[in-house]
Amino acid sequence: MTSDGFRPLDEKSLVEYIRATPALVSILGTEFDKLEIKEVGDGNLNFVYIVVAPSGSFVIKQALPYIRCIGESWPMTKERAYFEATALKEHGRLCPEHVPEVYYFDRTMCVIGMGYLEPPHIILRKGLIAGVEYPLLAENISDYMAKTLFFTSLLYLTTTDHKHAVAEFCGNVELCRLTEQVVFSDPYKVSQYNRCTSPYLDADAEAVRNDNGLKIEVAELKSKFCERAQALVHGDLHTGSLMVTHNSTQVIDPEFAFYGPMGFDIGAFIGNLILAYFSQDGHADQANDRKSYKVWILKTITETWNLFHKKFLALWDEHKDGPGEAYLPEIYNNTELQQLVKQKYMKELFEDTLGFGAAKMIRRIVGVAHVEDFESIKDAAKRADCERLALNCAKKLLKERRNFKSIDEVVSTIEQVHLQ
């Protein structure tokens, strides 16, 4: 145990911890001899345990004081658990249909007890690799993003409430700095943690490091990420942060949450769908050429943005006379002006989405943490071919993001790059 009372929990000490925690006992009951505990923390940072008893279940997540996938040589604040729990509660309040419930939080032990998403829920990324279609995915994730981003922005909040919330999440500085490093810095220089599918992509990685135009655009995105406290973003909304079934979509793991640009969340999700699209050729075989599945992914990308756009504007219209102080009704007092404001706002948000999405794609190919979509392609040459197309697409989206007028144009570009 450290001087602050923190100690890592293993399966044995977890049982004692649960016994001593009334809030957890009230969910599980007292049949401790029938507890089933399974460690499922395959992520980069934390311990995660599924705890099941005859009368109840939950997930226990504990933050460690270092990056788990690298070890104690890369320290990491365990205080991130506080921001994760706070974001889960806030996003769960705004969109309870798509966020698991938080039952318990222990700040000293950095432990969150939350709802267990039972099978057949799986990580969306694994479903995409397996070629499973999720008919409600775009509908559900657009709902989550529209509600969480709108209601934590100045379109809905007073400047006083917004600043209080921004101040609260400013404490999550270490995880923001980690993102700054791995998304906006490392891929564009020589870094000890960078890797790529070598030797096939060595020249491509070097080209990224020598691309002045790319660096200028990334600098602008980094400034927005660091300076623009637009809404409470999840901060890591990729396809590994969603648990899904055919009719359920649940967003987990918001430990990177902070007040930042809305496009960072929307871009992360769409960018990861684009990565999934380019990985499909590496998973195709004689039984399934994945062509119809690639069509479904592109349809999901289109629907995600279009549904988000529609729902976000509907919330804006519904609350136009609410407390939000971004556009005061007595100033923006005619239909023409209101339309101009909305068009400008959504155009910039679309450009941010493409820019941040592209930056997230690039770091997953030539940076530190890669995606299973590509990593599970055994043939390195084939994997590199898929990654190169994704990288070329990302560079095009990032540099030319202001030229795209619609998501349909983006999808056409994805298809054109795929044919190269």
mmCIF file of C-alpha atoms in Angstrom, residues 41-48 60-69 76-89 91 99-100 102 105 109-112 114 144 168-179 225 232-238 240-242 251-259 264-265 360 363-364:
data_model
loop_
_atom_site.group_PDB
_atom_site.id
_atom_site.type_symbol
_atom_site.label_atom_id
_atom_site.label_comp_id
_atom_site.label_asym_id
_atom_site.label_seq_id
_atom_site.Cartn_x
_atom_site.Cartn_y
_atom_site.Cartn_z
ATOM 1 C CA GLY A 41 -8.338 -5.714 -18.675
ATOM 2 C CA ASP A 42 -6.960 -6.055 -22.167
ATOM 3 C CA GLY A 43 -6.603 -2.279 -22.463
ATOM 4 C CA ASN A 44 -3.465 -0.191 -22.230
ATOM 5 C CA LEU A 45 -3.945 1.387 -18.814
ATOM 6 C CA ASN A 46 -6.089 -0.363 -16.180
ATOM 7 C CA PHE A 47 -7.194 -3.433 -14.231
ATOM 8 C CA VAL A 48 -10.759 -4.447 -15.142
ATOM 9 C CA ILE A 60 -14.707 -3.042 -11.193
ATOM 10 C CA LYS A 61 -12.149 -0.837 -12.909
ATOM 11 C CA GLN A 62 -9.001 0.299 -11.128
ATOM 12 C CA ALA A 63 -6.555 2.863 -12.494
ATOM 13 C CA LEU A 64 -2.845 2.089 -12.000
ATOM 14 C CA PRO A 65 -0.108 4.693 -11.469
ATOM 15 C CA TYR A 66 1.564 3.777 -14.778
ATOM 16 C CA ILE A 67 0.673 2.763 -18.344
ATOM 17 C CA ARG A 68 -0.063 -0.922 -18.039
ATOM 18 C CA CYS A 69 0.956 -1.905 -21.586
ATOM 19 C CA MET A 76 0.610 7.842 -15.306
ATOM 20 C CA THR A 77 -1.628 9.579 -12.807
ATOM 21 C CA LYS A 78 -4.166 7.246 -11.229
ATOM 22 C CA GLU A 79 -6.294 10.334 -10.562
ATOM 23 C CA ARG A 80 -7.673 9.763 -14.066
ATOM 24 C CA ALA A 81 -10.202 7.419 -12.417
ATOM 25 C CA TYR A 82 -11.866 10.450 -10.825
ATOM 26 C CA PHE A 83 -12.341 12.120 -14.205
ATOM 27 C CA GLU A 84 -13.586 8.899 -15.742
ATOM 28 C CA ALA A 85 -16.173 8.412 -12.991
ATOM 29 C CA THR A 86 -17.229 12.070 -13.197
ATOM 30 C CA ALA A 87 -17.592 11.924 -16.997
ATOM 31 C CA LEU A 88 -19.514 8.626 -16.849
ATOM 32 C CA LYS A 89 -21.960 10.162 -14.386
ATOM 33 C CA HIS A 91 -22.708 11.639 -19.785
ATOM 34 C CA VAL A 99 -23.738 4.900 -20.883
ATOM 35 C CA PRO A 100 -23.363 2.225 -18.158
ATOM 36 C CA VAL A 102 -21.850 4.138 -12.039
ATOM 37 C CA PHE A 105 -16.467 5.370 -6.793
ATOM 38 C CA MET A 109 -8.297 3.371 -4.387
ATOM 39 C CA CYS A 110 -9.126 4.772 -7.851
ATOM 40 C CA VAL A 111 -11.862 2.164 -8.155
ATOM 41 C CA ILE A 112 -15.068 2.533 -10.176
ATOM 42 C CA MET A 114 -20.258 0.208 -12.772
ATOM 43 C CA TYR A 144 -24.925 9.926 -27.638
ATOM 44 C CA GLU A 168 -13.152 20.834 -12.860
ATOM 45 C CA PHE A 169 -11.838 18.878 -15.853
ATOM 46 C CA CYS A 170 -8.665 20.956 -16.249
ATOM 47 C CA GLY A 171 -7.233 18.625 -13.622
ATOM 48 C CA ASN A 172 -7.111 15.812 -16.186
ATOM 49 C CA VAL A 173 -4.004 17.450 -17.590
ATOM 50 C CA GLU A 174 -1.786 14.344 -17.687
ATOM 51 C CA LEU A 175 -4.096 12.429 -19.990
ATOM 52 C CA CYS A 176 -4.539 15.483 -22.194
ATOM 53 C CA ARG A 177 -0.756 15.759 -22.408
ATOM 54 C CA LEU A 178 -0.548 12.069 -23.331
ATOM 55 C CA THR A 179 -2.970 12.713 -26.213
ATOM 56 C CA PHE A 225 -7.218 20.541 -28.852
ATOM 57 C CA LEU A 232 -17.204 17.802 -22.340
ATOM 58 C CA VAL A 233 -15.661 15.330 -24.781
ATOM 59 C CA HIS A 234 -15.102 11.638 -24.097
ATOM 60 C CA GLY A 235 -11.538 12.143 -25.294
ATOM 61 C CA ASP A 236 -10.969 8.608 -26.623
ATOM 62 C CA LEU A 237 -14.132 7.728 -28.536
ATOM 63 C CA HIS A 238 -12.764 5.019 -30.810
ATOM 64 C CA GLY A 240 -12.581 0.052 -28.761
ATOM 65 C CA SER A 241 -14.552 2.310 -26.380
ATOM 66 C CA LEU A 242 -17.972 1.001 -27.414
ATOM 67 C CA VAL A 251 -19.984 3.993 -24.480
ATOM 68 C CA ILE A 252 -17.275 3.120 -21.932
ATOM 69 C CA ASP A 253 -13.804 4.283 -20.826
ATOM 70 C CA PRO A 254 -13.995 8.120 -20.796
ATOM 71 C CA GLU A 255 -10.838 8.480 -18.681
ATOM 72 C CA PHE A 256 -9.444 10.993 -21.210
ATOM 73 C CA ALA A 257 -12.518 13.217 -20.738
ATOM 74 C CA PHE A 258 -11.991 16.996 -20.685
ATOM 75 C CA TYR A 259 -13.530 20.160 -22.101
ATOM 76 C CA PHE A 264 -12.303 15.410 -31.481
ATOM 77 C CA ASP A 265 -14.978 12.904 -30.384
ATOM 78 C CA LYS A 360 -6.211 9.855 -35.075
ATOM 79 C CA ARG A 363 -1.168 8.002 -35.164
ATOM 80 C CA ARG A 364 -2.667 4.480 -35.330
#
